[in-house]
Amino acid sequence: LSIELDQYFKARRELIEKSLDQFLPSEQTYPEKIHQAIRYSLFGGGKRIRPILLLAGYEIFRDDLERAMPFACALEMIHNYSLIHDDLPAMDDDDFRRGKPTCHKMFGEATAILAGDALLTEAFGLMARAGLEMGSDQVGLKAIQELGQAAGLSGIITGQELDLEKQGQVYNEQDLEYISRHKTAALIRASVKVGGILGGAGESELTALSEFGERIGRAFQIVDDVLDFQVGDRDRKGSESDARKKKATYPALLGLSQSRELAKRLSREALKCLEIFSDRAEPLRKIAGWLVAREY
Ligand code: IPE
Ligand code: IPE
Ligand code: MG
Ligand code: MG
Ligand code: MG
């Protein structure tokens, strides 16, 4: 990981967090508990990789990042909703996330469920408002459509459903591909693509961004599984490991080295998708490299 990319990530995280803070009610808002629960999770140390990818896709075409910021923040809100619900006792039943107690451990299950519901719902409201401000232009609506699909039945929901159904069961590579494409790659693919949509990309450019996003999204989940398998969630995130839960994962089925190879192959394929772009796509290229080399 180069220093340069480190600084890029840090600067982008600060920008995103400043906007996120502005788009949501303060912790002092009545009734305080729900706002505290939302902010506890949303500002709990996430990497912000999805909004960073959106902005990196956008900056291939335009420099005015502020215009894309409501969509970048909505994306991070959807992601954090999915994590709060993913950790619930009825799902992965994790007590820790990012080294801290999970939302339901801190605020109780009912408030955690509502915090997730709130983040998902508010994300779409935020995008609708931003879309309206863009005027007669349809790019806002296109972005919303894209994220609706990725968060819904073409993405997170069906991926999470199969992830849970396959837990403790016999599974094959096809199951793993379905799970990772849906629960993770769909939203990451949408992140990059929405960056392009908002930036005014043409059809072939959108296809390239979409295919790039799909591949790094799949690689991202494989690396998530690899890191969990290597050190166990107890060390990294402070929660039960996938192995203990008998989760369907790449390293459990293929072993560590084959899983890492697959992630690297997907990342190489992803980079090829970007060949049509100038050096304005350099941030996106660097992020793709980082995704498979990351240690956290
Ligand atoms: C974790 O995502 C869940 C997956 C889809 C693998 P991240 O690793 O992006 O989570 P944070 O927000 O940075 O903690
Ligand atoms: C979660 O996958 C993917 C989501 C869409 C929330 P994991 O269950 O592997 O994510 P972590 O490891 O708990 O972050
Ligand atoms: Mg899960
Ligand atoms: Mg989980
Ligand atoms: Mg995981």
mmCIF file of C-alpha atoms and ligand atoms in Angstrom:
data_model
loop_
_atom_site.group_PDB
_atom_site.id
_atom_site.type_symbol
_atom_site.label_atom_id
_atom_site.label_comp_id
_atom_site.label_asym_id
_atom_site.label_seq_id
_atom_site.Cartn_x
_atom_site.Cartn_y
_atom_site.Cartn_z
ATOM 1 C CA LEU A 1 0.000 0.000 0.000
ATOM 2 C CA SER A 2 1.572 3.219 -1.152
ATOM 3 C CA ILE A 3 1.662 6.326 1.048
ATOM 4 C CA GLU A 4 -0.013 8.215 -1.757
ATOM 5 C CA LEU A 5 -3.073 5.971 -1.734
ATOM 6 C CA ASP A 6 -3.168 6.153 2.071
ATOM 7 C CA GLN A 7 -3.414 9.931 1.863
ATOM 8 C CA TYR A 8 -6.026 9.738 -0.883
ATOM 9 C CA PHE A 9 -8.168 7.421 1.255
ATOM 10 C CA LYS A 10 -7.782 9.637 4.315
ATOM 11 C CA ALA A 11 -8.774 12.794 2.461
ATOM 12 C CA ARG A 12 -11.769 11.100 0.848
ATOM 13 C CA ARG A 13 -12.909 9.577 4.154
ATOM 14 C CA GLU A 14 -12.855 13.015 5.783
ATOM 15 C CA LEU A 15 -14.860 14.522 2.946
ATOM 16 C CA ILE A 16 -17.433 11.728 3.090
ATOM 17 C CA GLU A 17 -17.732 11.820 6.870
ATOM 18 C CA LYS A 18 -18.258 15.569 6.896
ATOM 19 C CA SER A 19 -21.170 15.187 4.472
ATOM 20 C CA LEU A 20 -22.622 12.145 6.246
ATOM 21 C CA ASP A 21 -22.714 14.181 9.438
ATOM 22 C CA GLN A 22 -24.638 16.936 7.676
ATOM 23 C CA PHE A 23 -27.150 14.616 6.040
ATOM 24 C CA LEU A 24 -28.333 13.073 9.331
ATOM 25 C CA PRO A 25 -29.978 14.462 12.481
ATOM 26 C CA SER A 26 -27.665 15.059 15.430
ATOM 27 C CA GLU A 27 -27.398 12.720 18.411
ATOM 28 C CA GLN A 28 -29.308 15.237 20.488
ATOM 29 C CA THR A 29 -32.397 14.881 18.307
ATOM 30 C CA TYR A 30 -35.455 13.408 20.052
ATOM 31 C CA PRO A 31 -35.803 10.457 20.609
ATOM 32 C CA GLU A 32 -32.034 10.370 21.110
ATOM 33 C CA LYS A 33 -31.526 6.606 21.275
ATOM 34 C CA ILE A 34 -32.273 5.890 17.623
ATOM 35 C CA HIS A 35 -29.968 8.694 16.470
ATOM 36 C CA GLN A 36 -27.222 7.485 18.770
ATOM 37 C CA ALA A 37 -27.577 3.936 17.418
ATOM 38 C CA ILE A 38 -27.432 5.162 13.810
ATOM 39 C CA ARG A 39 -24.364 7.314 14.449
ATOM 40 C CA TYR A 40 -22.663 4.660 16.560
ATOM 41 C CA SER A 41 -22.668 2.336 13.553
ATOM 42 C CA LEU A 42 -22.218 4.878 10.785
ATOM 43 C CA PHE A 43 -19.230 6.561 12.421
ATOM 44 C CA GLY A 44 -17.765 3.357 13.818
ATOM 45 C CA GLY A 45 -14.591 3.222 11.745
ATOM 46 C CA GLY A 46 -15.739 1.946 8.356
ATOM 47 C CA LYS A 47 -13.278 2.083 5.447
ATOM 48 C CA ARG A 48 -15.800 4.004 3.262
ATOM 49 C CA ILE A 49 -14.696 1.973 0.272
ATOM 50 C CA ARG A 50 -18.061 2.156 -1.530
ATOM 51 C CA PRO A 51 -18.447 5.957 -1.496
ATOM 52 C CA ILE A 52 -14.737 6.235 -2.324
ATOM 53 C CA LEU A 53 -15.349 4.019 -5.362
ATOM 54 C CA LEU A 54 -18.349 6.116 -6.386
ATOM 55 C CA LEU A 55 -16.293 9.299 -6.253
ATOM 56 C CA ALA A 56 -13.403 7.625 -8.097
ATOM 57 C CA GLY A 57 -15.804 6.622 -10.879
ATOM 58 C CA TYR A 58 -17.244 10.125 -10.933
ATOM 59 C CA GLU A 59 -13.874 11.870 -11.082
ATOM 60 C CA ILE A 60 -13.072 10.164 -14.388
ATOM 61 C CA PHE A 61 -15.637 12.585 -15.861
ATOM 62 C CA ARG A 62 -16.026 15.534 -13.539
ATOM 63 C CA ASP A 63 -14.241 17.448 -10.788
ATOM 64 C CA ASP A 64 -17.190 18.773 -8.771
ATOM 65 C CA LEU A 65 -17.301 15.976 -6.182
ATOM 66 C CA GLU A 66 -19.862 17.790 -4.013
ATOM 67 C CA ARG A 67 -22.540 17.103 -6.623
ATOM 68 C CA ALA A 68 -22.075 13.341 -6.203
ATOM 69 C CA MET A 69 -21.798 13.464 -2.420
ATOM 70 C CA PRO A 70 -25.465 12.788 -1.490
ATOM 71 C CA PHE A 71 -25.291 9.580 -3.533
ATOM 72 C CA ALA A 72 -21.927 8.594 -2.056
ATOM 73 C CA CYS A 73 -23.332 9.104 1.453
ATOM 74 C CA ALA A 74 -26.552 7.242 0.648
ATOM 75 C CA LEU A 75 -24.419 4.329 -0.496
ATOM 76 C CA GLU A 76 -22.522 4.291 2.794
ATOM 77 C CA MET A 77 -25.829 4.455 4.672
ATOM 78 C CA ILE A 78 -27.175 1.441 2.761
ATOM 79 C CA HIS A 79 -23.938 -0.442 3.466
ATOM 80 C CA ASN A 80 -24.124 0.290 7.197
ATOM 81 C CA TYR A 81 -27.774 -0.753 7.356
ATOM 82 C CA SER A 82 -26.754 -4.075 5.800
ATOM 83 C CA LEU A 83 -24.021 -4.575 8.405
ATOM 84 C CA ILE A 84 -26.273 -3.742 11.392
ATOM 85 C CA HIS A 85 -28.810 -6.309 10.206
ATOM 86 C CA ASP A 86 -26.092 -8.801 9.190
ATOM 87 C CA ASP A 87 -24.840 -8.843 12.804
ATOM 88 C CA LEU A 88 -28.275 -9.452 14.394
ATOM 89 C CA PRO A 89 -28.834 -12.683 16.357
ATOM 90 C CA ALA A 90 -31.236 -13.913 13.665
ATOM 91 C CA MET A 91 -28.511 -13.479 11.023
ATOM 92 C CA ASP A 92 -24.754 -13.801 11.745
ATOM 93 C CA ASP A 93 -25.225 -13.290 15.484
ATOM 94 C CA ASP A 94 -22.040 -11.284 16.006
ATOM 95 C CA ASP A 95 -21.223 -9.428 19.204
ATOM 96 C CA PHE A 96 -18.448 -7.317 17.718
ATOM 97 C CA ARG A 97 -17.857 -5.254 14.572
ATOM 98 C CA ARG A 98 -14.779 -3.147 13.809
ATOM 99 C CA GLY A 99 -13.483 -4.141 17.252
ATOM 100 C CA LYS A 100 -16.469 -2.691 19.083
ATOM 101 C CA PRO A 101 -19.758 -4.168 20.362
ATOM 102 C CA THR A 102 -22.348 -4.480 17.576
ATOM 103 C CA CYS A 103 -25.288 -2.090 17.367
ATOM 104 C CA HIS A 104 -27.748 -4.540 18.950
ATOM 105 C CA LYS A 105 -25.316 -5.263 21.804
ATOM 106 C CA MET A 106 -25.155 -1.544 22.559
ATOM 107 C CA PHE A 107 -28.742 -0.472 21.930
ATOM 108 C CA GLY A 108 -30.820 -3.652 21.951
ATOM 109 C CA GLU A 109 -32.221 -5.626 19.026
ATOM 110 C CA ALA A 110 -35.320 -3.536 18.421
ATOM 111 C CA THR A 111 -33.390 -0.268 18.125
ATOM 112 C CA ALA A 112 -30.734 -1.948 15.958
ATOM 113 C CA ILE A 113 -33.429 -3.183 13.574
ATOM 114 C CA LEU A 114 -34.887 0.324 13.414
ATOM 115 C CA ALA A 115 -31.456 1.920 12.966
ATOM 116 C CA GLY A 116 -30.935 -0.323 9.929
ATOM 117 C CA ASP A 117 -34.416 0.433 8.594
ATOM 118 C CA ALA A 118 -33.769 4.146 9.086
ATOM 119 C CA LEU A 119 -30.445 4.118 7.217
ATOM 120 C CA LEU A 120 -31.925 2.213 4.270
ATOM 121 C CA THR A 121 -35.009 4.406 4.040
ATOM 122 C CA GLU A 122 -33.245 7.729 4.573
ATOM 123 C CA ALA A 123 -30.678 6.809 1.923
ATOM 124 C CA PHE A 124 -33.366 6.706 -0.751
ATOM 125 C CA GLY A 125 -34.962 9.910 0.526
ATOM 126 C CA LEU A 126 -31.591 11.634 0.396
ATOM 127 C CA MET A 127 -30.988 10.504 -3.190
ATOM 128 C CA ALA A 128 -34.469 11.567 -4.262
ATOM 129 C CA ARG A 129 -33.901 15.061 -2.848
ATOM 130 C CA ALA A 130 -30.530 15.324 -4.571
ATOM 131 C CA GLY A 131 -32.039 14.031 -7.815
ATOM 132 C CA LEU A 132 -34.753 16.685 -7.715
ATOM 133 C CA GLU A 133 -32.132 19.381 -7.241
ATOM 134 C CA MET A 134 -30.421 18.214 -10.408
ATOM 135 C CA GLY A 135 -33.467 19.469 -12.308
ATOM 136 C CA SER A 136 -34.980 17.778 -15.349
ATOM 137 C CA ASP A 137 -31.916 15.605 -15.770
ATOM 138 C CA GLN A 138 -32.687 11.877 -15.326
ATOM 139 C CA VAL A 139 -29.290 10.898 -13.955
ATOM 140 C CA GLY A 140 -30.564 11.075 -10.375
ATOM 141 C CA LEU A 141 -33.358 8.622 -11.147
ATOM 142 C CA LYS A 142 -30.962 6.302 -12.958
ATOM 143 C CA ALA A 143 -28.660 6.304 -9.962
ATOM 144 C CA ILE A 144 -31.557 5.513 -7.619
ATOM 145 C CA GLN A 145 -32.702 2.672 -9.870
ATOM 146 C CA GLU A 146 -29.204 1.206 -9.860
ATOM 147 C CA LEU A 147 -28.853 1.335 -6.075
ATOM 148 C CA GLY A 148 -32.411 0.034 -5.589
ATOM 149 C CA GLN A 149 -31.521 -3.077 -7.564
ATOM 150 C CA ALA A 150 -28.220 -3.583 -5.756
ATOM 151 C CA ALA A 151 -29.772 -3.233 -2.309
ATOM 152 C CA GLY A 152 -32.838 -5.274 -3.207
ATOM 153 C CA LEU A 153 -33.707 -8.594 -4.809
ATOM 154 C CA SER A 154 -30.953 -8.409 -7.438
ATOM 155 C CA GLY A 155 -28.366 -7.890 -4.731
ATOM 156 C CA ILE A 156 -27.960 -7.816 -0.976
ATOM 157 C CA ILE A 157 -31.248 -9.500 -0.035
ATOM 158 C CA THR A 158 -30.943 -12.616 -2.191
ATOM 159 C CA GLY A 159 -27.224 -12.876 -1.432
ATOM 160 C CA GLN A 160 -27.823 -12.689 2.308
ATOM 161 C CA GLU A 161 -30.684 -15.193 2.005
ATOM 162 C CA LEU A 162 -28.491 -17.808 0.297
ATOM 163 C CA ASP A 163 -25.583 -17.033 2.666
ATOM 164 C CA LEU A 164 -27.864 -17.952 5.584
ATOM 165 C CA GLU A 165 -29.434 -20.943 3.828
ATOM 166 C CA LYS A 166 -26.032 -22.456 3.063
ATOM 167 C CA GLN A 167 -24.649 -21.991 6.572
ATOM 168 C CA GLY A 168 -23.799 -25.438 7.959
ATOM 169 C CA GLN A 169 -24.905 -27.071 4.677
ATOM 170 C CA VAL A 170 -23.144 -28.653 1.737
ATOM 171 C CA TYR A 171 -22.279 -26.048 -0.924
ATOM 172 C CA ASN A 172 -20.263 -25.690 -4.123
ATOM 173 C CA GLU A 173 -18.414 -22.994 -6.052
ATOM 174 C CA GLN A 174 -21.571 -22.000 -7.875
ATOM 175 C CA ASP A 175 -23.261 -21.241 -4.538
ATOM 176 C CA LEU A 176 -20.276 -19.131 -3.468
ATOM 177 C CA GLU A 177 -20.360 -17.199 -6.705
ATOM 178 C CA TYR A 178 -24.088 -16.508 -6.291
ATOM 179 C CA ILE A 179 -23.640 -15.414 -2.671
ATOM 180 C CA SER A 180 -20.686 -13.104 -3.283
ATOM 181 C CA ARG A 181 -22.104 -11.602 -6.491
ATOM 182 C CA HIS A 182 -25.341 -10.724 -4.755
ATOM 183 C CA LYS A 183 -24.552 -9.883 -1.152
ATOM 184 C CA THR A 184 -21.394 -7.869 -1.896
ATOM 185 C CA ALA A 185 -20.497 -7.394 -5.564
ATOM 186 C CA ALA A 186 -23.888 -5.930 -6.503
ATOM 187 C CA LEU A 187 -23.472 -2.889 -4.248
ATOM 188 C CA ILE A 188 -19.791 -2.416 -5.117
ATOM 189 C CA ARG A 189 -20.580 -2.672 -8.836
ATOM 190 C CA ALA A 190 -23.375 -0.145 -8.357
ATOM 191 C CA SER A 191 -20.976 2.182 -6.512
ATOM 192 C CA VAL A 192 -18.638 2.466 -9.475
ATOM 193 C CA LYS A 193 -21.443 2.535 -12.036
ATOM 194 C CA VAL A 194 -23.388 5.259 -10.230
ATOM 195 C CA GLY A 195 -20.202 7.324 -10.220
ATOM 196 C CA GLY A 196 -20.233 7.000 -13.998
ATOM 197 C CA ILE A 197 -23.976 7.685 -14.320
ATOM 198 C CA LEU A 198 -23.705 10.896 -12.299
ATOM 199 C CA GLY A 199 -20.581 11.880 -14.188
ATOM 200 C CA GLY A 200 -22.370 11.541 -17.526
ATOM 201 C CA ALA A 201 -20.607 8.431 -18.839
ATOM 202 C CA GLY A 202 -21.690 6.991 -22.192
ATOM 203 C CA GLU A 203 -23.055 3.460 -22.690
ATOM 204 C CA SER A 204 -19.737 1.736 -23.371
ATOM 205 C CA GLU A 205 -18.095 3.570 -20.491
ATOM 206 C CA LEU A 206 -20.881 2.478 -18.150
ATOM 207 C CA THR A 207 -20.497 -1.113 -19.282
ATOM 208 C CA ALA A 208 -16.765 -0.950 -18.578
ATOM 209 C CA LEU A 209 -17.330 0.534 -15.114
ATOM 210 C CA SER A 210 -20.008 -2.012 -14.359
ATOM 211 C CA GLU A 211 -17.823 -4.965 -15.374
ATOM 212 C CA PHE A 212 -14.907 -3.526 -13.433
ATOM 213 C CA GLY A 213 -17.115 -3.083 -10.345
ATOM 214 C CA GLU A 214 -18.518 -6.592 -10.532
ATOM 215 C CA ARG A 215 -15.026 -8.104 -10.558
ATOM 216 C CA ILE A 216 -13.550 -6.035 -7.765
ATOM 217 C CA GLY A 217 -16.762 -6.625 -5.798
ATOM 218 C CA ARG A 218 -16.346 -10.381 -6.051
ATOM 219 C CA ALA A 219 -12.662 -10.066 -5.202
ATOM 220 C CA PHE A 220 -13.565 -7.906 -2.198
ATOM 221 C CA GLN A 221 -15.780 -10.610 -0.677
ATOM 222 C CA ILE A 222 -13.178 -13.321 -1.360
ATOM 223 C CA VAL A 223 -10.568 -11.225 0.470
ATOM 224 C CA ASP A 224 -13.064 -10.598 3.310
ATOM 225 C CA ASP A 225 -13.459 -14.380 3.620
ATOM 226 C CA VAL A 226 -9.672 -14.921 3.374
ATOM 227 C CA LEU A 227 -8.934 -12.405 6.140
ATOM 228 C CA ASP A 228 -11.577 -13.979 8.357
ATOM 229 C CA PHE A 229 -10.178 -17.455 7.663
ATOM 230 C CA GLN A 230 -6.573 -16.370 8.272
ATOM 231 C CA VAL A 231 -6.820 -14.508 11.533
ATOM 232 C CA GLY A 232 -10.374 -15.214 12.581
ATOM 233 C CA ASP A 233 -12.848 -12.484 13.218
ATOM 234 C CA ARG A 234 -11.944 -12.486 16.885
ATOM 235 C CA ASP A 235 -8.615 -10.833 16.081
ATOM 236 C CA ARG A 236 -9.682 -8.635 13.205
ATOM 237 C CA LYS A 237 -13.194 -7.560 14.005
ATOM 238 C CA GLY A 238 -13.562 -9.148 17.412
ATOM 239 C CA SER A 239 -16.408 -11.500 16.551
ATOM 240 C CA GLU A 240 -17.019 -15.167 15.865
ATOM 241 C CA SER A 241 -15.242 -16.519 12.816
ATOM 242 C CA ASP A 242 -16.917 -17.778 9.651
ATOM 243 C CA ALA A 243 -15.313 -21.184 10.240
ATOM 244 C CA ARG A 244 -16.917 -21.530 13.626
ATOM 245 C CA LYS A 245 -20.271 -20.565 12.184
ATOM 246 C CA LYS A 246 -19.754 -23.029 9.299
ATOM 247 C CA LYS A 247 -20.288 -20.259 6.764
ATOM 248 C CA ALA A 248 -20.040 -21.039 3.062
ATOM 249 C CA THR A 249 -16.783 -19.287 2.096
ATOM 250 C CA TYR A 250 -14.096 -19.482 -0.589
ATOM 251 C CA PRO A 251 -11.186 -20.373 1.722
ATOM 252 C CA ALA A 252 -13.263 -23.076 3.427
ATOM 253 C CA LEU A 253 -14.019 -24.682 0.049
ATOM 254 C CA LEU A 254 -10.912 -23.958 -2.044
ATOM 255 C CA GLY A 255 -8.218 -23.234 0.550
ATOM 256 C CA LEU A 256 -6.367 -19.989 1.134
ATOM 257 C CA SER A 257 -3.980 -19.952 -1.808
ATOM 258 C CA GLN A 258 -6.594 -20.819 -4.439
ATOM 259 C CA SER A 259 -8.903 -18.184 -2.987
ATOM 260 C CA ARG A 260 -6.173 -15.554 -3.111
ATOM 261 C CA GLU A 261 -5.382 -16.566 -6.705
ATOM 262 C CA LEU A 262 -9.032 -16.148 -7.670
ATOM 263 C CA ALA A 263 -9.159 -12.687 -6.082
ATOM 264 C CA LYS A 264 -5.991 -11.684 -7.952
ATOM 265 C CA ARG A 265 -7.335 -13.007 -11.240
ATOM 266 C CA LEU A 266 -10.562 -11.025 -10.794
ATOM 267 C CA SER A 267 -8.561 -7.903 -9.980
ATOM 268 C CA ARG A 268 -6.434 -8.339 -13.131
ATOM 269 C CA GLU A 269 -9.589 -8.781 -15.217
ATOM 270 C CA ALA A 270 -11.054 -5.703 -13.545
ATOM 271 C CA LEU A 271 -8.033 -3.592 -14.527
ATOM 272 C CA LYS A 272 -8.452 -4.653 -18.168
ATOM 273 C CA CYS A 273 -11.980 -3.221 -18.119
ATOM 274 C CA LEU A 274 -10.468 0.209 -17.428
ATOM 275 C CA GLU A 275 -8.183 0.240 -20.470
ATOM 276 C CA ILE A 276 -10.601 2.495 -22.368
ATOM 277 C CA PHE A 277 -10.062 5.278 -19.798
ATOM 278 C CA SER A 278 -7.311 7.890 -19.509
ATOM 279 C CA ASP A 279 -5.189 8.471 -16.427
ATOM 280 C CA ARG A 280 -8.240 10.057 -14.834
ATOM 281 C CA ALA A 281 -9.114 6.467 -13.908
ATOM 282 C CA GLU A 282 -5.816 6.116 -12.020
ATOM 283 C CA PRO A 283 -7.467 6.307 -8.562
ATOM 284 C CA LEU A 284 -9.854 3.527 -9.572
ATOM 285 C CA ARG A 285 -6.915 1.418 -10.781
ATOM 286 C CA LYS A 286 -5.010 1.927 -7.560
ATOM 287 C CA ILE A 287 -8.027 1.055 -5.440
ATOM 288 C CA ALA A 288 -8.455 -2.190 -7.397
ATOM 289 C CA GLY A 289 -4.870 -3.121 -6.596
ATOM 290 C CA TRP A 290 -5.339 -2.257 -2.941
ATOM 291 C CA LEU A 291 -8.506 -4.336 -2.608
ATOM 292 C CA VAL A 292 -6.714 -7.608 -3.134
ATOM 293 C CA ALA A 293 -3.583 -6.671 -1.201
ATOM 294 C CA ARG A 294 -5.422 -5.265 1.825
ATOM 295 C CA GLU A 295 -4.873 -6.629 5.314
ATOM 296 C CA TYR A 296 -8.020 -5.218 6.907
HETATM 297 C C1 IPE B 1 -17.806 -5.690 5.180
HETATM 298 O O1 IPE B 1 -17.601 -4.588 4.348
HETATM 299 C C2 IPE B 1 -18.905 -6.533 4.642
HETATM 300 C C3 IPE B 1 -18.645 -7.080 3.319
HETATM 301 C C4 IPE B 1 -19.477 -6.888 2.343
HETATM 302 C C5 IPE B 1 -17.496 -7.898 3.066
HETATM 303 P P1 IPE B 1 -16.415 -3.560 4.608
HETATM 304 O O2 IPE B 1 -15.139 -4.302 4.831
HETATM 305 O O3 IPE B 1 -16.427 -2.567 3.511
HETATM 306 O O4 IPE B 1 -16.865 -2.873 5.973
HETATM 307 P P2 IPE B 1 -16.387 -1.523 6.666
HETATM 308 O O5 IPE B 1 -17.528 -0.568 6.488
HETATM 309 O O6 IPE B 1 -15.135 -1.028 6.040
HETATM 310 O O7 IPE B 1 -16.205 -1.887 8.108
HETATM 311 C C1 IPE B 2 -21.864 -9.452 4.748
HETATM 312 O O1 IPE B 2 -20.961 -10.460 4.566
HETATM 313 C C2 IPE B 2 -22.273 -8.857 3.486
HETATM 314 C C3 IPE B 2 -23.364 -7.893 3.644
HETATM 315 C C4 IPE B 2 -24.056 -7.580 2.621
HETATM 316 C C5 IPE B 2 -23.707 -7.282 4.921
HETATM 317 P P1 IPE B 2 -20.221 -10.948 5.870
HETATM 318 O O2 IPE B 2 -21.210 -11.505 6.843
HETATM 319 O O3 IPE B 2 -19.085 -11.793 5.467
HETATM 320 O O4 IPE B 2 -19.662 -9.548 6.423
HETATM 321 P P2 IPE B 2 -18.858 -9.373 7.770
HETATM 322 O O5 IPE B 2 -17.687 -10.303 7.689
HETATM 323 O O6 IPE B 2 -19.820 -9.735 8.878
HETATM 324 O O7 IPE B 2 -18.463 -7.927 7.759
HETATM 325 MG MG MG B 3 -23.129 -12.333 6.791
HETATM 326 MG MG MG B 4 -21.328 -11.083 9.005
HETATM 327 MG MG MG B 5 -17.096 -11.750 6.425
#
